[in-house]
Amino acid sequence: QLTPSSLLRIGQLSNVDLNEDIHELETELPRQRPNEIPHNEKLLSLKYESLDYDNSENQLFLEEERRINHAAFRTVEIKRWVICAMIGILTGLVACFIDIVVENLAGLKYRVVKDNIDKFTAKGGLSFSLLLWATLNASVVMVGSMIVAFIEPVAAGSGIPQIKCYLNGVKIPHVVRLKTLVIKVCGVILSVVGGLAVGKEGPMIHSGSVIAAGISQGRSTSLKRDFKIFEYFRRDTEKRDFVSAGAAAGVSAAFGAPVGGVLFSLEEGASFWNQFLTWRIFFASMISTFTLNSVLSVYHGNAWDLSSPGLINFGRFDSEKMGYTIQEIPIFIFMGVVGGILGALFNALNYWLTMFRIRYIHRPCLQVVEAMLVAAVTATVGFVMIYCSRDCQPIQGSSVAYPLQLFCADGEYNSMATAFFNTPEKSVVNLFHDPPGSYNPMTLGMFTLMYFFLACWTYGLTVSAGVFIPSLLIGAAWGRLFGISLSYLTKGSIWADPGKYALMGAAAQLGGIVRMTLSLTVIMMEATGNVTYGFPIMLVLMTAKIVGDYFVEGLYDMHIQLQSVPFLHWEAPVTSHSLTAREVMSTPVTCLRRIERVGTVVDILSDTSSNHNGFPVVESNPDTTQVAGLRGLILRSQLIVLLKHKVFVERANLNLVQRRLKLKDFRDAYPRFPPIQSIHVSQDERECMIDLSEFMNPSPYTVPQEASLPRVFKLFRALGLRHLVVVDNRNEVVGMVTRKDLARYRLGKEGLEELSLAQT
Amino acid sequence: CRVLLPALALALLGLAATVGPRQTLALEVAEELAEELWSAGLPGDLPELEPECRSLLAAFAEGSAALTGCLGRRARPVRLCQDCHDHYRRLLAQYGSIARAVGNSSESHNCAKSILTSDRLQIVVTLSEFFNETWEAANCANCLKNNSEGLSNSTEEFLDLFNKSLTCFEHNLQGQAIDLSPNNYTEVCKNCNETYTKLNDLYNHLQRMNRQGGESGHSAHLCIDVEDAMNITRKLWSRTFNCSFPCSDTVPVIAVSSFILFLPIVFYLSSFLHSKQKKRILILPKRIQSNASLVNIQEKYS
């Protein structure tokens, strides 16, 4: 039996024979590398394919464009706005749903546990309360983790890396399906209620994107419903634009930051941007936060008040003592440095953990068990901290939702419990706004330490949950500690409100972990509702990013890399000008002739060893004197539709075809084209011919062999291509450059590195 | 003439003010005129306040003095709502009658205008706002009846119980020497436990009722009297008498928590040892390997 690699080697050898003109062959390359290696970060997975952002300008497309008149294009423009409004409304509603359900379920859980603790404090037997808390957490998280692990693994995590990849042009399987949305929403609710160190804000971005992708298509393949609307938008380019709007709407609903949402989409998400899109995306964001605001204010009983613009409200920072003076700016910058270092530490720890998880904990049941253990340990750590804490604060005048008395005197509550015995969102707001003296430094120190490790351990579990809130919480805790110690050190001469430092710490920590700059500044500014904080927050985030980037890259980029996604950054690696298209491309290329035998097409498509998606079409000249020049490019999906509709030359001649194929037939099959195995082609039909000239893209982008890698990269990246044909000077196809060919060059620590392709 | 002179002075003053600082001459003239008037023994407060208004103002002043006195005297231990609500209600009425009252002479001379809004300071408004805010902050409405005539039933009940427990404390303490060590209040703890628990339960009950009635969560406090009474009792109980000794069962808690904390270690170790490490199958790319690229890559590696 031949292993795939030996097959490939044979393929390469035969390739050598065929292409005599290529003299530098693989001769001295040491190939002793094992075929099976443990997972590492220098791999590219074959699982991921590109999206087709390049419009196929075939004859069908031209016909359709001729048919649609000018007025119809205007309605298309109006439809875009309608879709954006709907994206905003639905995203807002989903956010409301998550918020309300989490509030109620978490409230129920904390009440049950609190009653239990109160009962056992008097009688003894607190270990039962601990067990109750741990079991409740673990069982809720078990459900949340099970639906993710067994039903839709792509819903795990915050979803921001996935959306980032999607907007970059990588097709992540299942990422924008309705099923994913349902699992994501339920998963978020369950993991927050389960008391994990997670937030519900990050997943909103993913949810918004799925909603956008769903609405813009006017149908759901999961539900098998087609509303027959928005058919014009059924292609990757249009969908991508709406998905960026959805991501923005998600951020906007999560933080009540519409401008921040647009900028997030611009900075983190969209790799492709156009000016008109900005205004539409802003519209979607505004609608989203407004919907959330109005629905939540009705829910809270003060309609028309519009006081809760986001899932998390940082509260108002406008009192006088919250202001800052110019002398404090160096202090803020120092906090940025601390945030950068801590963020880098967080990322480095999470990197090792994720690597371990990918290598060893890959079975779904193990993942569920791990999530349950984390939940139980989180509860235990919280309980032990509360148990050991002797930091009691008077209950009067404080706004603690679930005051736990435990060993405090009557009428007092345990201050550690406000931090641990609460949903993370509430804890963040408490840390920002509780009056000075609500926490003693010991409590804050222990809390920061514990929560840092818990959050780091939690991110990357098979639950859907975000990292925004835990980061903010860690930062707010050490920031507040910093503020308190500052006023100690200076003997109260800077008697500043520690809440201000908590805010800066939160910004620094979040910036140190995710390394966002512009959008995070604006999000924090909008969430605090204070424009004057813009300057210190910007400085803090800037320092955090600079310091953090010195050590290790951002969390999302790290996870994208660990998932072996062929992600294309803005620029090619700087030292890669000596590489040419010849070395980058894959060769030989499977080409189709313009009029091709059906049997050949079916065989090529069914070949599992070469799962190609684009095929250059060459002139089908029977005499060999002429060179087979490149005529066009056809995609696998188009071929499948053609085979399905049996558009064969012979049938056309016999007038068997009822109607001509239209662009609509291709759109109806989008985005889930049937696999080749499901298409039945009889033995007779295999002998038929198929004429591709009507359907292929007659003008694919090509580059000469001598083009340098940065040049190829720029073309590929800027146009969002999927296939780039390399031709020689006779217009003969020499090779094909795809995303994986470009993404494998990366600037590592020692210079240019080449990643290997791997089956995952 | 007695009426005319001040009017003239006023007019001059007004003129000086409107014409601006350059016309200092007019201002000086007006000042001189006013001084003359003053030295002539004319009444300093100009007859702009009608007698009825003046009486209303006087009533308000007295009422606010009484209320202030009451608030100050009842500040510790807090008895604001119980003892001062009469004063407060009266003051509200007085303020209301000022705001509503219309002098009988002409439209422009109604009391509300001349007392409340005719100067920059507006002291009456400030005072009344202060009292209202204090009342709001103390949440007194919470323990008064709906028409705020007297305490509500639940508050009465609570205060009864509060007094009862205080007497209980006193009784039980009298039997002992005053200079006992702080740990030796067991007598009190034993005898008054019942009343204290009742009081505590009632308080918690009231709080829960209040929270359900109030629209937005924890912002609704009970009235300050009740809160403070409970606070004092709780402090006495758990700080001074040291009566609440929660059972600290540290050993089982440590056992259970260390068991739970131990589980992940077992889990990770076992999955490290027993789970099969996931291997990736490398795919050899189909591409021309030129020397140039090799050199390029390997140079960077070495």
PDB file of N, CA and C in Angstrom, chain A residues 263-295:
ATOM      1  N   LEU A 263     -15.024  50.786  14.440  1.00  0.00           N
ATOM      2  CA  LEU A 263     -13.561  50.769  14.410  1.00  0.00           C
ATOM      3  C   LEU A 263     -13.016  49.379  14.683  1.00  0.00           C
ATOM      4  N   PHE A 264     -13.707  48.634  15.525  1.00  0.00           N
ATOM      5  CA  PHE A 264     -13.295  47.249  15.769  1.00  0.00           C
ATOM      6  C   PHE A 264     -13.337  46.472  14.469  1.00  0.00           C
ATOM      7  N   SER A 265     -14.445  46.644  13.768  1.00  0.00           N
ATOM      8  CA  SER A 265     -14.607  45.945  12.500  1.00  0.00           C
ATOM      9  C   SER A 265     -13.485  46.337  11.547  1.00  0.00           C
ATOM     10  N   LEU A 266     -13.142  47.603  11.595  1.00  0.00           N
ATOM     11  CA  LEU A 266     -12.094  48.103  10.711  1.00  0.00           C
ATOM     12  C   LEU A 266     -10.725  47.582  11.119  1.00  0.00           C
ATOM     13  N   GLU A 267     -10.468  47.602  12.434  1.00  0.00           N
ATOM     14  CA  GLU A 267      -9.121  47.288  12.901  1.00  0.00           C
ATOM     15  C   GLU A 267      -8.881  45.787  12.974  1.00  0.00           C
ATOM     16  N   GLU A 268      -9.809  45.092  13.620  1.00  0.00           N
ATOM     17  CA  GLU A 268      -9.568  43.671  13.858  1.00  0.00           C
ATOM     18  C   GLU A 268     -10.131  42.817  12.741  1.00  0.00           C
ATOM     19  N   GLY A 269     -11.279  43.228  12.255  1.00  0.00           N
ATOM     20  CA  GLY A 269     -11.979  42.346  11.350  1.00  0.00           C
ATOM     21  C   GLY A 269     -11.633  42.548   9.908  1.00  0.00           C
ATOM     22  N   ALA A 270     -12.235  43.545   9.331  1.00  0.00           N
ATOM     23  CA  ALA A 270     -12.241  43.631   7.883  1.00  0.00           C
ATOM     24  C   ALA A 270     -10.852  43.755   7.303  1.00  0.00           C
ATOM     25  N   SER A 271     -10.539  42.861   6.439  1.00  0.00           N
ATOM     26  CA  SER A 271      -9.303  42.995   5.697  1.00  0.00           C
ATOM     27  C   SER A 271      -9.576  43.764   4.427  1.00  0.00           C
ATOM     28  N   PHE A 272     -10.837  43.939   4.118  1.00  0.00           N
ATOM     29  CA  PHE A 272     -11.213  44.671   2.915  1.00  0.00           C
ATOM     30  C   PHE A 272     -12.204  45.724   3.350  1.00  0.00           C
ATOM     31  N   TRP A 273     -12.035  46.897   2.859  1.00  0.00           N
ATOM     32  CA  TRP A 273     -12.869  47.969   3.374  1.00  0.00           C
ATOM     33  C   TRP A 273     -13.184  48.914   2.239  1.00  0.00           C
ATOM     34  N   ASN A 274     -14.391  49.392   2.239  1.00  0.00           N
ATOM     35  CA  ASN A 274     -14.636  50.485   1.313  1.00  0.00           C
ATOM     36  C   ASN A 274     -15.409  51.581   2.012  1.00  0.00           C
ATOM     37  N   GLN A 275     -15.266  52.780   1.497  1.00  0.00           N
ATOM     38  CA  GLN A 275     -15.735  53.948   2.232  1.00  0.00           C
ATOM     39  C   GLN A 275     -17.240  53.916   2.487  1.00  0.00           C
ATOM     40  N   PHE A 276     -17.995  53.435   1.488  1.00  0.00           N
ATOM     41  CA  PHE A 276     -19.444  53.449   1.646  1.00  0.00           C
ATOM     42  C   PHE A 276     -19.867  52.498   2.754  1.00  0.00           C
ATOM     43  N   LEU A 277     -19.050  51.473   2.911  1.00  0.00           N
ATOM     44  CA  LEU A 277     -19.369  50.463   3.916  1.00  0.00           C
ATOM     45  C   LEU A 277     -19.373  51.079   5.312  1.00  0.00           C
ATOM     46  N   THR A 278     -18.482  52.028   5.552  1.00  0.00           N
ATOM     47  CA  THR A 278     -18.330  52.583   6.896  1.00  0.00           C
ATOM     48  C   THR A 278     -19.652  53.136   7.419  1.00  0.00           C
ATOM     49  N   TRP A 279     -20.276  53.921   6.592  1.00  0.00           N
ATOM     50  CA  TRP A 279     -21.502  54.588   7.015  1.00  0.00           C
ATOM     51  C   TRP A 279     -22.603  53.563   7.257  1.00  0.00           C
ATOM     52  N   ARG A 280     -22.664  52.534   6.430  1.00  0.00           N
ATOM     53  CA  ARG A 280     -23.685  51.506   6.597  1.00  0.00           C
ATOM     54  C   ARG A 280     -23.433  50.694   7.868  1.00  0.00           C
ATOM     55  N   ILE A 281     -22.171  50.400   8.108  1.00  0.00           N
ATOM     56  CA  ILE A 281     -21.838  49.628   9.296  1.00  0.00           C
ATOM     57  C   ILE A 281     -22.144  50.441  10.546  1.00  0.00           C
ATOM     58  N   PHE A 282     -21.858  51.721  10.466  1.00  0.00           N
ATOM     59  CA  PHE A 282     -22.164  52.591  11.604  1.00  0.00           C
ATOM     60  C   PHE A 282     -23.661  52.594  11.870  1.00  0.00           C
ATOM     61  N   PHE A 283     -24.423  52.620  10.805  1.00  0.00           N
ATOM     62  CA  PHE A 283     -25.879  52.564  10.931  1.00  0.00           C
ATOM     63  C   PHE A 283     -26.293  51.284  11.666  1.00  0.00           C
ATOM     64  N   ALA A 284     -25.748  50.156  11.231  1.00  0.00           N
ATOM     65  CA  ALA A 284     -26.093  48.885  11.874  1.00  0.00           C
ATOM     66  C   ALA A 284     -25.722  48.920  13.355  1.00  0.00           C
ATOM     67  N   SER A 285     -24.552  49.475  13.683  1.00  0.00           N
ATOM     68  CA  SER A 285     -24.112  49.527  15.082  1.00  0.00           C
ATOM     69  C   SER A 285     -25.049  50.371  15.920  1.00  0.00           C
ATOM     70  N   MET A 286     -25.408  51.525  15.374  1.00  0.00           N
ATOM     71  CA  MET A 286     -26.289  52.421  16.113  1.00  0.00           C
ATOM     72  C   MET A 286     -27.624  51.745  16.392  1.00  0.00           C
ATOM     73  N   ILE A 287     -28.165  51.120  15.357  1.00  0.00           N
ATOM     74  CA  ILE A 287     -29.457  50.447  15.509  1.00  0.00           C
ATOM     75  C   ILE A 287     -29.332  49.375  16.582  1.00  0.00           C
ATOM     76  N   SER A 288     -28.223  48.677  16.563  1.00  0.00           N
ATOM     77  CA  SER A 288     -28.041  47.579  17.494  1.00  0.00           C
ATOM     78  C   SER A 288     -28.030  48.078  18.938  1.00  0.00           C
ATOM     79  N   THR A 289     -27.233  49.101  19.208  1.00  0.00           N
ATOM     80  CA  THR A 289     -27.169  49.564  20.596  1.00  0.00           C
ATOM     81  C   THR A 289     -28.478  50.218  21.017  1.00  0.00           C
ATOM     82  N   PHE A 290     -29.140  50.856  20.054  1.00  0.00           N
ATOM     83  CA  PHE A 290     -30.418  51.480  20.397  1.00  0.00           C
ATOM     84  C   PHE A 290     -31.475  50.421  20.716  1.00  0.00           C
ATOM     85  N   THR A 291     -31.492  49.348  19.935  1.00  0.00           N
ATOM     86  CA  THR A 291     -32.451  48.279  20.200  1.00  0.00           C
ATOM     87  C   THR A 291     -32.226  47.698  21.582  1.00  0.00           C
ATOM     88  N   LEU A 292     -30.963  47.376  21.858  1.00  0.00           N
ATOM     89  CA  LEU A 292     -30.640  46.808  23.170  1.00  0.00           C
ATOM     90  C   LEU A 292     -31.087  47.753  24.274  1.00  0.00           C
ATOM     91  N   ASN A 293     -30.783  49.007  24.071  1.00  0.00           N
ATOM     92  CA  ASN A 293     -31.089  50.011  25.080  1.00  0.00           C
ATOM     93  C   ASN A 293     -32.579  50.099  25.338  1.00  0.00           C
ATOM     94  N   SER A 294     -33.356  50.179  24.257  1.00  0.00           N
ATOM     95  CA  SER A 294     -34.786  50.378  24.487  1.00  0.00           C
ATOM     96  C   SER A 294     -35.421  49.125  25.060  1.00  0.00           C
ATOM     97  N   VAL A 295     -35.023  47.960  24.567  1.00  0.00           N
ATOM     98  CA  VAL A 295     -35.645  46.741  25.090  1.00  0.00           C
ATOM     99  C   VAL A 295     -35.271  46.539  26.556  1.00  0.00           C
TER     100      VAL A 295
END
